[in-house]
PDB file of C-alpha atoms in Angstrom:
ATOM      1  CA  MET A   1     124.918 180.270 260.826  1.00 45.00           C
ATOM      2  CA  SER A   2     124.835 184.299 260.615  1.00 46.00           C
ATOM      3  CA  GLN A   3     123.261 185.631 257.660  1.00 51.00           C
ATOM      4  CA  ARG A   4     125.340 187.941 255.544  1.00 58.00           C
ATOM      5  CA  SER A   5     124.417 191.365 255.062  1.00 62.00           C
ATOM      6  CA  LEU A   6     124.576 193.366 251.432  1.00 60.00           C
ATOM      7  CA  PRO A   7     127.723 195.564 251.253  1.00 72.00           C
ATOM      8  CA  ARG A   8     126.878 199.342 251.644  1.00 70.00           C
ATOM      9  CA  ARG A   9     127.860 200.211 248.338  1.00 72.00           C
ATOM     10  CA  THR A  10     125.027 197.642 247.071  1.00 70.00           C
ATOM     11  CA  ILE A  11     122.658 199.134 249.218  1.00 68.00           C
ATOM     12  CA  LEU A  12     123.509 202.328 247.815  1.00 71.00           C
ATOM     13  CA  TRP A  13     123.314 201.197 244.075  1.00 69.00           C
ATOM     14  CA  LEU A  14     120.134 199.827 244.760  1.00 68.00           C
ATOM     15  CA  ALA A  15     118.450 202.685 246.299  1.00 67.00           C
ATOM     16  CA  ALA A  16     119.626 204.672 243.513  1.00 69.00           C
ATOM     17  CA  LEU A  17     118.016 202.653 241.245  1.00 69.00           C
ATOM     18  CA  LEU A  18     114.799 202.848 242.846  1.00 61.00           C
ATOM     19  CA  ALA A  19     114.742 206.178 243.090  1.00 62.00           C
ATOM     20  CA  ALA A  20     115.649 206.588 239.416  1.00 59.00           C
ATOM     21  CA  TYR A  21     112.925 203.933 238.492  1.00 50.00           C
ATOM     22  CA  LEU A  22     110.206 206.094 240.664  1.00 47.00           C
ATOM     23  CA  SER A  23     111.483 209.401 239.266  1.00 50.00           C
ATOM     24  CA  LEU A  24     110.804 208.148 235.963  1.00 46.00           C
ATOM     25  CA  ALA A  25     107.967 206.182 236.191  1.00 42.00           C
ATOM     26  CA  TYR A  26     105.492 208.461 238.286  1.00 42.00           C
ATOM     27  CA  VAL A  27     107.173 211.858 237.314  1.00 42.00           C
ATOM     28  CA  ALA A  28     109.126 212.261 234.057  1.00 46.00           C
ATOM     29  CA  VAL A  29     106.941 210.065 231.799  1.00 42.00           C
ATOM     30  CA  PRO A  30     103.474 211.588 232.801  1.00 42.00           C
ATOM     31  CA  GLU A  31     105.350 215.013 232.459  1.00 40.00           C
ATOM     32  CA  PHE A  32     106.254 213.801 229.292  1.00 40.00           C
ATOM     33  CA  TRP A  33     103.027 212.717 228.092  1.00 37.00           C
ATOM     34  CA  SER A  34     101.465 216.250 229.615  1.00 38.00           C
ATOM     35  CA  LEU A  35     103.660 218.296 227.359  1.00 36.00           C
ATOM     36  CA  ARG A  36     103.354 216.082 224.411  1.00 41.00           C
ATOM     37  CA  ASN A  37      99.155 216.537 224.706  1.00 43.00           C
ATOM     38  CA  ARG A  38      99.494 219.850 225.943  1.00 44.00           C
ATOM     39  CA  GLY A  39      99.492 221.151 222.459  1.00 51.00           C
ATOM     40  CA  PHE A  40      96.158 219.725 221.019  1.00 56.00           C
ATOM     41  CA  GLY A  41      94.874 217.072 223.417  1.00 53.00           C
ATOM     42  CA  ALA A  42      93.704 219.910 225.699  1.00 51.00           C
ATOM     43  CA  GLN A  43      92.059 222.040 222.972  1.00 58.00           C
ATOM     44  CA  ARG A  44      88.370 221.851 222.516  1.00 70.00           C
ATOM     45  CA  PHE A  45      87.043 221.628 218.752  1.00 81.00           C
ATOM     46  CA  GLU A  46      83.351 220.996 217.602  1.00 87.00           C
ATOM     47  CA  MET A  47      84.337 217.728 215.727  1.00 94.00           C
ATOM     48  CA  VAL A  48      82.100 218.425 212.604  1.00 95.00           C
ATOM     49  CA  THR A  49      82.508 220.475 209.422  1.00 95.00           C
ATOM     50  CA  HIS A  50      79.284 222.653 208.182  1.00 94.00           C
ATOM     51  CA  THR A  51      78.085 223.479 204.668  1.00 90.00           C
ATOM     52  CA  PRO A  52      77.980 227.121 203.509  1.00 88.00           C
ATOM     53  CA  GLN A  53      74.227 226.819 204.351  1.00 86.00           C
ATOM     54  CA  GLY A  54      75.005 226.036 207.826  1.00 90.00           C
ATOM     55  CA  ILE A  55      74.054 222.415 207.716  1.00 89.00           C
ATOM     56  CA  ARG A  56      76.334 219.851 209.460  1.00 92.00           C
ATOM     57  CA  GLY A  57      78.571 217.968 207.202  1.00 92.00           C
ATOM     58  CA  ASP A  58      81.493 215.598 207.505  1.00 94.00           C
ATOM     59  CA  PRO A  59      82.821 214.857 210.634  1.00 96.00           C
ATOM     60  CA  ILE A  60      86.655 215.514 211.635  1.00 97.00           C
ATOM     61  CA  ASN A  61      87.941 212.120 211.666  1.00 97.00           C
ATOM     62  CA  VAL A  62      92.118 212.746 210.968  1.00 98.00           C
ATOM     63  CA  GLY A  63      94.839 215.544 212.073  1.00 97.00           C
ATOM     64  CA  LEU A  64      97.985 215.701 210.842  1.00 98.00           C
ATOM     65  CA  VAL A  65     101.058 217.647 212.722  1.00 97.00           C
ATOM     66  CA  GLY A  66     103.246 219.476 210.197  1.00 97.00           C
ATOM     67  CA  THR A  67     103.918 222.574 208.140  1.00 98.00           C
ATOM     68  CA  GLU A  68     101.896 223.055 205.001  1.00 97.00           C
ATOM     69  CA  LYS A  69     105.027 222.225 202.945  1.00 97.00           C
ATOM     70  CA  GLU A  70     105.638 219.062 204.890  1.00 98.00           C
ATOM     71  CA  ILE A  71     101.880 217.810 204.453  1.00 97.00           C
ATOM     72  CA  VAL A  72     101.747 219.031 200.596  1.00 96.00           C
ATOM     73  CA  HIS A  73     105.073 216.942 199.988  1.00 97.00           C
ATOM     74  CA  ALA A  74     103.627 213.849 202.155  1.00 97.00           C
ATOM     75  CA  PHE A  75     100.661 213.455 199.891  1.00 97.00           C
ATOM     76  CA  GLY A  76     102.737 213.979 196.855  1.00 95.00           C
ATOM     77  CA  MET A  77     105.091 211.305 197.763  1.00 97.00           C
ATOM     78  CA  ALA A  78     102.202 209.061 198.463  1.00 97.00           C
ATOM     79  CA  GLY A  79     100.388 209.462 195.173  1.00 95.00           C
ATOM     80  CA  TRP A  80      97.420 211.360 196.142  1.00 95.00           C
ATOM     81  CA  ASP A  81      97.036 214.964 193.934  1.00 89.00           C
ATOM     82  CA  THR A  82      96.353 218.331 195.513  1.00 85.00           C
ATOM     83  CA  ALA A  83      92.718 219.510 194.649  1.00 72.00           C
ATOM     84  CA  ASP A  84      92.172 222.223 192.151  1.00 52.00           C
ATOM     85  CA  ALA A  85      90.001 225.670 193.699  1.00 56.00           C
ATOM     86  CA  VAL A  86      86.461 225.525 192.170  1.00 53.00           C
ATOM     87  CA  THR A  87      86.250 227.706 189.439  1.00 50.00           C
ATOM     88  CA  LEU A  88      83.567 227.938 186.480  1.00 51.00           C
ATOM     89  CA  ARG A  89      86.958 226.033 184.115  1.00 55.00           C
ATOM     90  CA  THR A  90      87.219 223.530 186.649  1.00 49.00           C
ATOM     91  CA  ALA A  91      83.491 222.786 187.388  1.00 51.00           C
ATOM     92  CA  ILE A  92      83.147 222.418 183.531  1.00 49.00           C
ATOM     93  CA  ARG A  93      85.919 219.730 183.831  1.00 51.00           C
ATOM     94  CA  ILE A  94      84.480 217.800 186.370  1.00 50.00           C
ATOM     95  CA  GLY A  95      81.325 217.407 184.430  1.00 52.00           C
ATOM     96  CA  GLU A  96      83.038 216.585 181.275  1.00 47.00           C
ATOM     97  CA  SER A  97      85.047 214.165 183.690  1.00 47.00           C
ATOM     98  CA  VAL A  98      82.056 212.105 184.866  1.00 49.00           C
ATOM     99  CA  LEU A  99      80.124 212.051 181.597  1.00 51.00           C
ATOM    100  CA  PHE A 100      82.590 211.188 179.283  1.00 43.00           C
ATOM    101  CA  ASP A 101      84.566 209.177 181.654  1.00 50.00           C
ATOM    102  CA  HIS A 102      87.617 211.360 181.600  1.00 46.00           C
ATOM    103  CA  PRO A 103      90.777 211.402 183.971  1.00 49.00           C
ATOM    104  CA  TYR A 104      90.847 214.295 186.297  1.00 49.00           C
ATOM    105  CA  PRO A 105      92.569 213.616 188.765  1.00 51.00           C
ATOM    106  CA  ASP A 106      92.899 217.145 190.917  1.00 50.00           C
ATOM    107  CA  ALA A 107      89.442 217.480 190.331  1.00 57.00           C
ATOM    108  CA  PRO A 108      88.045 220.379 193.025  1.00 61.00           C
ATOM    109  CA  VAL A 109      86.231 219.133 196.233  1.00 69.00           C
ATOM    110  CA  SER A 110      83.242 221.331 197.528  1.00 79.00           C
ATOM    111  CA  ARG A 111      83.704 223.933 200.333  1.00 86.00           C
ATOM    112  CA  LEU A 112      83.048 222.930 203.702  1.00 93.00           C
ATOM    113  CA  LEU A 113      83.551 225.222 206.754  1.00 96.00           C
ATOM    114  CA  PHE A 114      85.303 224.158 209.966  1.00 96.00           C
ATOM    115  CA  ASP A 115      85.574 226.460 212.628  1.00 92.00           C
ATOM    116  CA  GLY A 116      83.768 229.284 210.298  1.00 93.00           C
ATOM    117  CA  ARG A 117      86.604 228.876 207.734  1.00 94.00           C
ATOM    118  CA  PRO A 118      87.002 226.917 204.529  1.00 94.00           C
ATOM    119  CA  GLN A 119      89.489 224.097 204.129  1.00 94.00           C
ATOM    120  CA  ASP A 120      93.158 225.352 203.651  1.00 96.00           C
ATOM    121  CA  LEU A 121      94.117 222.382 201.582  1.00 95.00           C
ATOM    122  CA  ALA A 122      92.648 219.209 200.188  1.00 93.00           C
ATOM    123  CA  PHE A 123      93.838 216.070 198.568  1.00 95.00           C
ATOM    124  CA  GLU A 124      92.076 213.254 196.355  1.00 89.00           C
ATOM    125  CA  LEU A 125      93.221 210.032 194.994  1.00 91.00           C
ATOM    126  CA  PRO A 126      90.687 208.899 192.103  1.00 87.00           C
ATOM    127  CA  VAL A 127      89.433 205.060 191.703  1.00 84.00           C
ATOM    128  CA  GLY A 128      88.964 204.662 187.833  1.00 69.00           C
ATOM    129  CA  GLY A 129      89.121 206.740 184.783  1.00 63.00           C
ATOM    130  CA  SER A 130      86.963 209.531 185.839  1.00 56.00           C
ATOM    131  CA  ALA A 131      86.195 212.041 189.016  1.00 57.00           C
ATOM    132  CA  ASP A 132      83.072 210.513 190.374  1.00 68.00           C
ATOM    133  CA  ARG A 133      84.915 208.023 192.393  1.00 78.00           C
ATOM    134  CA  ARG A 134      87.572 209.181 194.470  1.00 85.00           C
ATOM    135  CA  HIS A 135      89.303 209.199 198.355  1.00 92.00           C
ATOM    136  CA  HIS A 136      89.542 212.582 199.120  1.00 90.00           C
ATOM    137  CA  VAL A 137      90.204 214.245 202.449  1.00 96.00           C
ATOM    138  CA  ARG A 138      89.897 218.357 203.719  1.00 96.00           C
ATOM    139  CA  PHE A 139      91.869 220.201 206.233  1.00 97.00           C
ATOM    140  CA  TRP A 140      91.968 223.124 208.506  1.00 97.00           C
ATOM    141  CA  ARG A 141      94.786 224.551 210.126  1.00 97.00           C
ATOM    142  CA  THR A 142      93.810 224.966 213.751  1.00 95.00           C
ATOM    143  CA  GLY A 143      95.514 227.242 216.285  1.00 92.00           C
ATOM    144  CA  ALA A 144      96.899 224.478 218.235  1.00 93.00           C
ATOM    145  CA  THR A 145     100.295 222.877 217.899  1.00 93.00           C
ATOM    146  CA  GLY A 146     102.009 219.298 218.718  1.00 91.00           C
ATOM    147  CA  ASP A 147     104.382 219.042 220.814  1.00 88.00           C
ATOM    148  CA  ASP A 148     106.971 220.082 218.658  1.00 91.00           C
ATOM    149  CA  GLY A 149     105.707 223.335 218.315  1.00 93.00           C
ATOM    150  CA  ARG A 150     104.309 222.570 214.526  1.00 95.00           C
ATOM    151  CA  PRO A 151     100.691 223.783 213.777  1.00 96.00           C
ATOM    152  CA  LEU A 152      97.892 220.848 213.897  1.00 96.00           C
ATOM    153  CA  TRP A 153      95.841 220.717 210.917  1.00 97.00           C
ATOM    154  CA  LEU A 154      92.339 218.753 211.437  1.00 97.00           C
ATOM    155  CA  GLY A 155      90.761 216.915 208.548  1.00 97.00           C
ATOM    156  CA  ALA A 156      87.759 215.256 207.062  1.00 97.00           C
ATOM    157  CA  ALA A 157      88.373 212.245 204.905  1.00 97.00           C
ATOM    158  CA  SER A 158      85.482 210.466 202.942  1.00 94.00           C
ATOM    159  CA  PHE A 159      85.374 208.451 200.030  1.00 94.00           C
ATOM    160  CA  ASP A 160      83.058 209.656 196.951  1.00 88.00           C
ATOM    161  CA  ARG A 161      81.469 206.887 195.613  1.00 78.00           C
ATOM    162  CA  GLY A 162      79.385 208.652 192.572  1.00 64.00           C
ATOM    163  CA  VAL A 163      77.965 212.085 191.870  1.00 55.00           C
ATOM    164  CA  GLY A 164      74.317 212.641 192.154  1.00 46.00           C
ATOM    165  CA  LEU A 165      71.572 215.250 193.716  1.00 44.00           C
ATOM    166  CA  SER A 166      71.888 216.541 197.772  1.00 44.00           C
ATOM    167  CA  HIS A 167      68.933 215.044 199.339  1.00 44.00           C
ATOM    168  CA  ASP A 168      68.969 218.224 201.315  1.00 44.00           C
ATOM    169  CA  THR A 169      69.626 221.345 198.735  1.00 44.00           C
ATOM    170  CA  GLY A 170      68.856 219.286 195.362  1.00 44.00           C
ATOM    171  CA  ALA A 171      72.087 220.253 194.146  1.00 46.00           C
ATOM    172  CA  VAL A 172      74.914 218.155 191.840  1.00 46.00           C
ATOM    173  CA  THR A 173      77.294 216.722 194.382  1.00 59.00           C
ATOM    174  CA  HIS A 174      79.145 213.755 195.012  1.00 62.00           C
ATOM    175  CA  HIS A 175      78.014 211.275 197.413  1.00 80.00           C
ATOM    176  CA  ILE A 176      80.267 209.733 200.017  1.00 89.00           C
ATOM    177  CA  GLY A 177      80.174 206.266 201.239  1.00 92.00           C
ATOM    178  CA  PRO A 178      79.230 205.659 204.876  1.00 94.00           C
ATOM    179  CA  ASP A 179      82.148 203.900 206.538  1.00 97.00           C
ATOM    180  CA  LEU A 180      84.123 206.913 207.507  1.00 97.00           C
ATOM    181  CA  ASP A 181      86.858 204.622 209.752  1.00 98.00           C
ATOM    182  CA  ALA A 182      87.540 202.731 206.720  1.00 97.00           C
ATOM    183  CA  GLU A 183      88.302 205.560 204.898  1.00 97.00           C
ATOM    184  CA  ARG A 184      90.378 207.484 207.525  1.00 98.00           C
ATOM    185  CA  ASP A 185      92.357 204.507 208.117  1.00 98.00           C
ATOM    186  CA  PHE A 186      93.007 204.169 204.572  1.00 97.00           C
ATOM    187  CA  LEU A 187      94.206 207.665 204.585  1.00 98.00           C
ATOM    188  CA  MET A 188      96.823 206.786 207.259  1.00 98.00           C
ATOM    189  CA  ARG A 189      97.990 203.435 205.846  1.00 97.00           C
ATOM    190  CA  SER A 190      98.597 205.369 202.580  1.00 98.00           C
ATOM    191  CA  LEU A 191     100.766 207.942 204.389  1.00 98.00           C
ATOM    192  CA  GLY A 192     102.455 205.325 206.411  1.00 97.00           C
ATOM    193  CA  ARG A 193     103.504 202.958 203.559  1.00 97.00           C
ATOM    194  CA  ALA A 194     105.048 206.307 201.972  1.00 97.00           C
ATOM    195  CA  GLY A 195     107.024 206.686 205.059  1.00 97.00           C
ATOM    196  CA  MET A 196     105.119 210.079 205.775  1.00 97.00           C
ATOM    197  CA  LEU A 197     104.116 209.200 209.328  1.00 97.00           C
ATOM    198  CA  VAL A 198     106.537 209.271 212.413  1.00 96.00           C
ATOM    199  CA  SER A 199     103.613 208.425 214.737  1.00 95.00           C
ATOM    200  CA  THR A 200      99.811 208.305 215.426  1.00 96.00           C
ATOM    201  CA  GLN A 201      97.771 209.502 217.868  1.00 93.00           C
ATOM    202  CA  GLU A 202      94.021 208.984 218.702  1.00 94.00           C
ATOM    203  CA  ILE A 203      91.880 211.773 219.980  1.00 94.00           C
ATOM    204  CA  ALA A 204      88.345 211.965 220.234  1.00 93.00           C
ATOM    205  CA  GLY A 205      86.313 213.402 217.612  1.00 94.00           C
ATOM    206  CA  VAL A 206      82.363 213.338 216.576  1.00 94.00           C
ATOM    207  CA  GLY A 207      81.455 210.438 218.921  1.00 94.00           C
ATOM    208  CA  ALA A 208      80.316 207.240 218.081  1.00 96.00           C
ATOM    209  CA  THR A 209      77.718 207.689 215.263  1.00 95.00           C
ATOM    210  CA  THR A 210      75.091 204.544 213.683  1.00 94.00           C
ATOM    211  CA  ASP A 211      73.248 206.906 211.558  1.00 93.00           C
ATOM    212  CA  GLY A 212      74.961 210.318 211.207  1.00 93.00           C
ATOM    213  CA  ARG A 213      73.813 212.796 207.787  1.00 93.00           C
ATOM    214  CA  ASN A 214      76.392 214.807 206.178  1.00 90.00           C
ATOM    215  CA  GLY A 215      75.692 218.101 204.324  1.00 82.00           C
ATOM    216  CA  GLY A 216      74.500 215.957 201.169  1.00 81.00           C
ATOM    217  CA  GLY A 217      72.238 213.999 203.132  1.00 86.00           C
ATOM    218  CA  ASP A 218      74.613 210.887 202.754  1.00 90.00           C
ATOM    219  CA  ARG A 219      74.004 208.279 205.846  1.00 93.00           C
ATOM    220  CA  TYR A 220      77.449 207.572 207.402  1.00 95.00           C
ATOM    221  CA  VAL A 221      78.853 205.368 210.338  1.00 96.00           C
ATOM    222  CA  THR A 222      81.659 206.068 212.543  1.00 97.00           C
ATOM    223  CA  ASP A 223      83.147 204.964 215.845  1.00 97.00           C
ATOM    224  CA  GLY A 224      83.425 208.705 216.393  1.00 96.00           C
ATOM    225  CA  LYS A 225      87.445 208.764 217.029  1.00 96.00           C
ATOM    226  CA  ALA A 226      90.311 210.871 214.842  1.00 96.00           C
ATOM    227  CA  ILE A 227      93.706 209.790 214.450  1.00 97.00           C
ATOM    228  CA  VAL A 228      96.179 212.307 214.553  1.00 97.00           C
ATOM    229  CA  GLY A 229      99.556 211.729 212.471  1.00 97.00           C
ATOM    230  CA  VAL A 230     102.939 213.452 212.939  1.00 96.00           C
ATOM    231  CA  MET A 231     104.666 214.161 209.714  1.00 96.00           C
ATOM    232  CA  PRO A 232     108.482 213.821 209.504  1.00 96.00           C
ATOM    233  CA  THR A 233     110.139 217.161 209.478  1.00 96.00           C
ATOM    234  CA  LEU A 234     111.677 218.465 206.236  1.00 93.00           C
ATOM    235  CA  PRO A 235     115.012 219.893 205.760  1.00 84.00           C
TER     236      PRO A 235
END
């Protein structure tokens, strides 16, 4: 019996499909991810903050891509408060909140420096009736952008477990909980549950650390990675 050959039209269709697959899998998709990461994936940052005295502070463990308006909106939708600026009045208020167990949901956070600059934004989510226990995060706007051209913000998220004296300077400060990865993941879940994340991407952070110390001398542990979330665009 003679073998039947495929019709010429079928062969041409198969060849076209194979060419399209090779082009997509080996050219278009890699180039897409290259363009996607070109904004901030190739950037090199020292992924740790410093105190104004130059002491290493909390590591960078989160990031967001979006405008300032979009980020403020996202945290508001997630139930977080924008932290007040540090002034004499707000310092007195936070002291009263801790001493007398009064709520102060937008209590200030201390100043940390990243790339030589203090934080641009800070948000918090209180736990309990006073300002001594809270989830909180600081953000710095960088010069890098996401694939859609919106700015990249890098941040340091940690959990304040109580007020005490800094182990390094003796100043009154919040002490953080050691598990920074849990706080990083909590923040991303909080934004995700509010519908305020389009996607997330993992980038290299400070590196795996089992006995890190922040600016207050508090111990922390981390897998050393940062998670960057992309905000929904506002109309």
